[in-house]
Structure formats: C-alpha cells, structure tokens
Short mmCIF file of C-alpha atoms and ligand atoms in Angstrom, two decimals:
data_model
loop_
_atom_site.label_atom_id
_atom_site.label_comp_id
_atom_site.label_asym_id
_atom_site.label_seq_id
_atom_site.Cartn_x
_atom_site.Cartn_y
_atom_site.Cartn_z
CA UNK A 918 -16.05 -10.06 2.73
CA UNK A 919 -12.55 -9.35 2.96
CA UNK A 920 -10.88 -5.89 3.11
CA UNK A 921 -6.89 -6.01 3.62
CA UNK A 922 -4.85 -2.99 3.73
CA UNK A 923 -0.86 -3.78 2.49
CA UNK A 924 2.01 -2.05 4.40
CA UNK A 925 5.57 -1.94 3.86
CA UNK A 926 8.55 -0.48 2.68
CA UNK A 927 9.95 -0.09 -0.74
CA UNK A 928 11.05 -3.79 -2.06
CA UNK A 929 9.10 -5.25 1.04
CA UNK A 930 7.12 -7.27 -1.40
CA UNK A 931 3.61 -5.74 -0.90
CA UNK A 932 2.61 -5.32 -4.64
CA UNK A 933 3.78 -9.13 -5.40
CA UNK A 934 1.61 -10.10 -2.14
CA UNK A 935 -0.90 -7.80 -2.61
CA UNK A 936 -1.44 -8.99 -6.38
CA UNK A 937 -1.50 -12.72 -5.34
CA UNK A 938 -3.87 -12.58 -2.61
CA UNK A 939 -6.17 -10.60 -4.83
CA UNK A 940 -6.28 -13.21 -7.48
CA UNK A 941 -6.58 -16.21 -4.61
CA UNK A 942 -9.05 -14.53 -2.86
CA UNK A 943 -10.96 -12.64 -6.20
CA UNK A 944 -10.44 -9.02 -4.67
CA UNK A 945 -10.00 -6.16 -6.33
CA UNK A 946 -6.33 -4.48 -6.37
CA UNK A 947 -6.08 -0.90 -5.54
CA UNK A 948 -1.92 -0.37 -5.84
CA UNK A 949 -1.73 3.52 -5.87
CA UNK A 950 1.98 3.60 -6.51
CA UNK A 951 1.45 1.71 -10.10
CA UNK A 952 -1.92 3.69 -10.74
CA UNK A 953 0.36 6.86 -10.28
CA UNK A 954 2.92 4.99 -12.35
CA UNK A 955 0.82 4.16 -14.99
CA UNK A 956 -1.27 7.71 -14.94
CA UNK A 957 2.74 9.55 -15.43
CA UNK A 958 2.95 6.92 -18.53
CA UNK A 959 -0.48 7.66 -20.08
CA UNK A 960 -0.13 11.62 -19.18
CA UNK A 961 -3.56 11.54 -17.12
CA UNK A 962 -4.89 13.87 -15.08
CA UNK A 963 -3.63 12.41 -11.56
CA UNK A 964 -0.36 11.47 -14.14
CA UNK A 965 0.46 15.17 -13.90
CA UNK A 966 -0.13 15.85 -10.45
CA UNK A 967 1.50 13.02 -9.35
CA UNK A 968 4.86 12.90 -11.43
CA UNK A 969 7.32 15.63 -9.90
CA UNK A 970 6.64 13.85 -6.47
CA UNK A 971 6.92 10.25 -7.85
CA UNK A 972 9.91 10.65 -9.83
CA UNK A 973 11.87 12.02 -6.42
CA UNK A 974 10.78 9.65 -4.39
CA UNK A 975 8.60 12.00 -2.30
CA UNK A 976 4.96 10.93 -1.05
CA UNK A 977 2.19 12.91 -3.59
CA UNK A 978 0.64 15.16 -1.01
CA UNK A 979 -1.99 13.64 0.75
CA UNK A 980 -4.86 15.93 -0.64
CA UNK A 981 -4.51 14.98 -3.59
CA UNK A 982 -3.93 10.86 -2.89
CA UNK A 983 -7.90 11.52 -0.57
CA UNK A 984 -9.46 12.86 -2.96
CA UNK A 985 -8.56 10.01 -5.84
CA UNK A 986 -9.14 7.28 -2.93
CA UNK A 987 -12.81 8.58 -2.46
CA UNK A 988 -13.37 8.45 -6.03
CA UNK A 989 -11.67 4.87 -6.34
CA UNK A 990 -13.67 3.48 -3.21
CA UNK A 991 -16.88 4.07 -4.92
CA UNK A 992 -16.27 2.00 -7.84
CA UNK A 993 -18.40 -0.87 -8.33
CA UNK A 994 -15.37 -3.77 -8.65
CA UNK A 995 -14.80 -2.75 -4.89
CA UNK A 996 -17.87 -4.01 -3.28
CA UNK A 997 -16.47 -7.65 -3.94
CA UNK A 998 -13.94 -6.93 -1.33
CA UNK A 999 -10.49 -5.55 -2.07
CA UNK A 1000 -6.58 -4.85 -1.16
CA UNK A 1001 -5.02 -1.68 -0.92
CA UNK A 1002 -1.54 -1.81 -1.60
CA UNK A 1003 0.66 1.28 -0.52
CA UNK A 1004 -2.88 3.37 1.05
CA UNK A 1005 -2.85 4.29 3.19
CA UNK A 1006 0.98 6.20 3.74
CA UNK A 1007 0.64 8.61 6.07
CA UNK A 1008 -0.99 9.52 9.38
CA UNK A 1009 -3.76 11.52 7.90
CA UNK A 1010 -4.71 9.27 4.80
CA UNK A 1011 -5.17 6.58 7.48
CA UNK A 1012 -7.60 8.48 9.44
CA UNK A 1013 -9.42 10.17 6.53
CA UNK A 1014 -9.61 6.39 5.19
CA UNK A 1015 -11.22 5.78 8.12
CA UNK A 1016 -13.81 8.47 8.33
CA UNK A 1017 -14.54 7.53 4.48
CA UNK A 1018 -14.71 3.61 5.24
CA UNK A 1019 -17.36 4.69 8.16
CA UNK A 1020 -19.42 6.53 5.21
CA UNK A 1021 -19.21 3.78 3.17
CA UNK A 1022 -20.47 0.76 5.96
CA UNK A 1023 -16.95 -0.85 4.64
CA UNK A 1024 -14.31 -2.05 7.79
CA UNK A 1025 -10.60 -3.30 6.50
CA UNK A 1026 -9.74 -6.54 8.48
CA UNK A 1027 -6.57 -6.16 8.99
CA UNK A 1028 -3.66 -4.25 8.13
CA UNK A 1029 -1.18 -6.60 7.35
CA UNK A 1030 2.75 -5.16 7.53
CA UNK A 1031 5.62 -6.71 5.53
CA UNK A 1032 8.56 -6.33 7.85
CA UNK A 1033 11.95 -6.25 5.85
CA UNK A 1034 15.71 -5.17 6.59
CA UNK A 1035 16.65 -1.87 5.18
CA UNK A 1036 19.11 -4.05 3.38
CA UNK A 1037 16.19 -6.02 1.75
CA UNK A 1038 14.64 -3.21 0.76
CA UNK A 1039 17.88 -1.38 -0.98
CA UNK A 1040 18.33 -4.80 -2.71
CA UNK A 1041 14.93 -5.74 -3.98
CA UNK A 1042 14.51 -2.14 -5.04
CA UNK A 1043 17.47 -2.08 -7.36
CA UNK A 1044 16.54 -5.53 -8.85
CA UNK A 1045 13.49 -3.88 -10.55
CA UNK A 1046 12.97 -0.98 -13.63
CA UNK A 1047 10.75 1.58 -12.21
CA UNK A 1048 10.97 5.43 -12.84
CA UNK A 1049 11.59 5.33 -9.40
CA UNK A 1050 14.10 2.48 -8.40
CA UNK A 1051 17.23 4.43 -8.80
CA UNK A 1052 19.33 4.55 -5.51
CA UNK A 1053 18.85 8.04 -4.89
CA UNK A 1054 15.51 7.52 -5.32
CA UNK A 1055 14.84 4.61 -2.96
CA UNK A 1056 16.62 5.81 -0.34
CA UNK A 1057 14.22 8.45 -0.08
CA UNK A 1058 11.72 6.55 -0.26
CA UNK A 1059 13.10 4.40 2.52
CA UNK A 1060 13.11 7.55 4.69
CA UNK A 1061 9.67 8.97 3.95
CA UNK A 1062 9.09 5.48 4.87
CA UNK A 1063 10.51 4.95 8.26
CA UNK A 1064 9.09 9.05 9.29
CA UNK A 1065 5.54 9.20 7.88
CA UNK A 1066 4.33 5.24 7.26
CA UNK A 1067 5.57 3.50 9.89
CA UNK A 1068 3.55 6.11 12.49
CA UNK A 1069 0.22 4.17 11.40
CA UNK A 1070 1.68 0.80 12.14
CA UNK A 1071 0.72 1.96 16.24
CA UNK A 1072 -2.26 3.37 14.59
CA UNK A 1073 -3.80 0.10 13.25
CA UNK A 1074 -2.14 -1.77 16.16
CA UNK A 1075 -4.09 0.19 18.34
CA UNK A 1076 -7.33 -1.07 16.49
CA UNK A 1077 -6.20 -4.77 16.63
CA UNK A 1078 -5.78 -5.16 12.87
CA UNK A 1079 -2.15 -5.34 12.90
CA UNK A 1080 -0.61 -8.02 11.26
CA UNK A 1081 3.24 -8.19 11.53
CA UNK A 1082 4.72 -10.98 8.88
CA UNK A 1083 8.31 -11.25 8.53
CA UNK A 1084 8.85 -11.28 4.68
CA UNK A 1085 12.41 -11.88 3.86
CA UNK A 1086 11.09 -15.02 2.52
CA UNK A 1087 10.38 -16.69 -1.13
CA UNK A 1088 7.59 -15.60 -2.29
CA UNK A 1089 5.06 -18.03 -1.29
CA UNK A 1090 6.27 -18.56 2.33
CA UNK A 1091 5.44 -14.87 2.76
CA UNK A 1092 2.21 -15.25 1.15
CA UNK A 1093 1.89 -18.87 3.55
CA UNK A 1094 2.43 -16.89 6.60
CA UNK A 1095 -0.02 -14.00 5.60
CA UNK A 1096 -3.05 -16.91 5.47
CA UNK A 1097 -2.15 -18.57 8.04
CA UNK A 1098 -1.87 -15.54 10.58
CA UNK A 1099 -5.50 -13.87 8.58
CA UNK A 1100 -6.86 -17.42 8.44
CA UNK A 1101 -8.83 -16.42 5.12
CA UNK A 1102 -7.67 -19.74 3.59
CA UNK A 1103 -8.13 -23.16 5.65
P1 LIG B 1526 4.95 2.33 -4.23
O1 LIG B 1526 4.99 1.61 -5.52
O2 LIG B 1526 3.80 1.97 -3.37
O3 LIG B 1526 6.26 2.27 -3.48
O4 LIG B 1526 4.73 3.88 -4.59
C1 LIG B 1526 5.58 4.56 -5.49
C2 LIG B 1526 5.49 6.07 -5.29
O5 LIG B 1526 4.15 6.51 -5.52
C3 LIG B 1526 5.83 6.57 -3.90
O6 LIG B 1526 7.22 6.75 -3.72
C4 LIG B 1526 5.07 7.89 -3.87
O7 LIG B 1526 5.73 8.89 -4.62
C5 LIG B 1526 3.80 7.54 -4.60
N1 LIG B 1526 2.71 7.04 -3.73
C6 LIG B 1526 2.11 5.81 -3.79
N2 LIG B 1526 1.15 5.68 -2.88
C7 LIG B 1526 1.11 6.86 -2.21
C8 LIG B 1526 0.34 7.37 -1.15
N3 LIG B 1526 -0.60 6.61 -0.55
N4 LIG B 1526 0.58 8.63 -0.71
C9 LIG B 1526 1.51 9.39 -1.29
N5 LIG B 1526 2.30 8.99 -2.30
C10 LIG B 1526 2.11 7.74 -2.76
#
C-alpha cells in the first residue's frame, strides 16, 4: 500500500508528479488546490469558502481545509492507496493529518519535496492559466510558501519520510528520481 504526501512550491511540479505517479502506481489523487479550483468554478459549498482566499493567493484557513480532509480520507477510492498533492500546508494540518491518519490505521510513506529555485517557480507559474497564476498572485503564494509550508519539511524529516528531489528537471527525470529514491518501481 502506498501513501505519498506531495510538497512543494508553486510551479514546483507537484500536481504534474503527483498526477503521474497516481496513474503508474493506480492511487487515488487528492490535489486540494484544483478541488478548491474546481469547487470556485462549480459554486460548491467549499467553492464559496474557499474563493476570497484562493483568488489572493492566501492559504484557506486551516479549519476549514481539516474538516474537508476528514471527510475526503474516508472515501472509499482511498483505501487503494493515494497521493496528496498540496496537504498538508501548514504546521497544524500536518499534525491534525497525523492524529486523523492514526484514527484511520493509514501511515503516509514518505513525504516527498520538490525542491525548485524561486526563479523556477515565478517562471513555471506564469506559463500556466489559473485564477491564481497572476504575478501578484504567485508571489504570495511563494511567500506563504517559504513561512508556513516549508516549517513541516523538519517536521516529516524528523519522522524519516523526507524525500528531497531536485526537480528543475523534464518531466520524467523528476518523476525517475522520485522512484528511484521511494523504490516503489524496480
Ligand atoms: P496549489 O494548486 O496547491 O498551489 O493551491 C492553490 C491554492 O489553493 C493555494 O494558493 C491556496 O489558496 C489553496 N490551497 C490549496 N491547498 C491548501 C491547503 N492545504 N491549505 C490551505 N490552502 C490551500
């Protein structure tokens, strides 16, 4: 059973990763920044919480991301194994992830962080049509970024499920590197 958790900055490549390993591995995705996307498109419930923060580049507060991850980690498509792409973001979705996780018999593998320049990131970001890839926009999310995600690199590290890759590469060297270093493949 694999259970991989996807860190990294805006344009770090973590959805295109995240989406490829799912579909190599048959995992289920759980990418909360396109759910939120996708829930400010259809006007949902979690749309409408979610958009004011989303469309300035601020993180949706965490009470609100909890309580949709312990109704997402109950699904039945999630007991095949899974990715979580951009969750956890902060200190205290981490640990509350954890606590949940514990309830649920579930333990992640390993956390695996795409490390990018800032440069990368600004570049990649601009190179794509989201509500929020505007430059304003990803600088901000750069920041929150740097202050409130990278804090639960040490975290994981700490656990020994830290996975640092180096991802300024194509596509699939990144995606190489990531099973060669988690050894899920070979
Ligand atoms: P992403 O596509 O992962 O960069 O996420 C896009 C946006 O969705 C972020 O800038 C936040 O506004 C919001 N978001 C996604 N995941 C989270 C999360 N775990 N906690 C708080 N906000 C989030």
């Amino acid at each position: 059973m694999v259970r991989f958790i996807m860190l990294g900055g805006p344009g770090s490549g973590k959805g295109t990763q995240a989406l490829k390993i799912s579909k190599d591995l048959n995992l289920t995705i759980i990418a909360t920044g396109d759910i939120l996307r996708q829930g400010i498109t259809q006007d949902n419930g979690l749309g409408i919480k979610a958009k004011e923060y989303v469309e300035k580049g601020e993180l949706v507060p965490d009470s609100i991301m909890i309580e949709f991850m312990k109704k997402r980690l109950l699904q039945e498509d999630v007991t095949k194994g899974w990715v979580l792409e951009g969750y956890p973001r902060t200190a205290f979705q981490a640990e509350e992830l954890d606590f949940l996780l514990e309830d649920l018999v579930q333990k992640i593998n390993y956390a695996i962080y795409l490390d990018v320049s800032e440069e990368t990131m600004i570049k990649r970001s601009l190179s794509r049509k989201n509500i929020d890839d505007k430059l304003e926009t990803i600088q901000k999310r750069i920041q929150l970024f740097k202050q409130r995600t990278t804090p639960i690199l040490e975290y994981y590290q700490g656990k020994h499920k830290l996975i640092t890759i180096a991802a300024e590469g194509t596509i699939e060297e990144v995606e190489q590197a990531i099973f060669k270093e988690t050894k899920v493949i070979n």
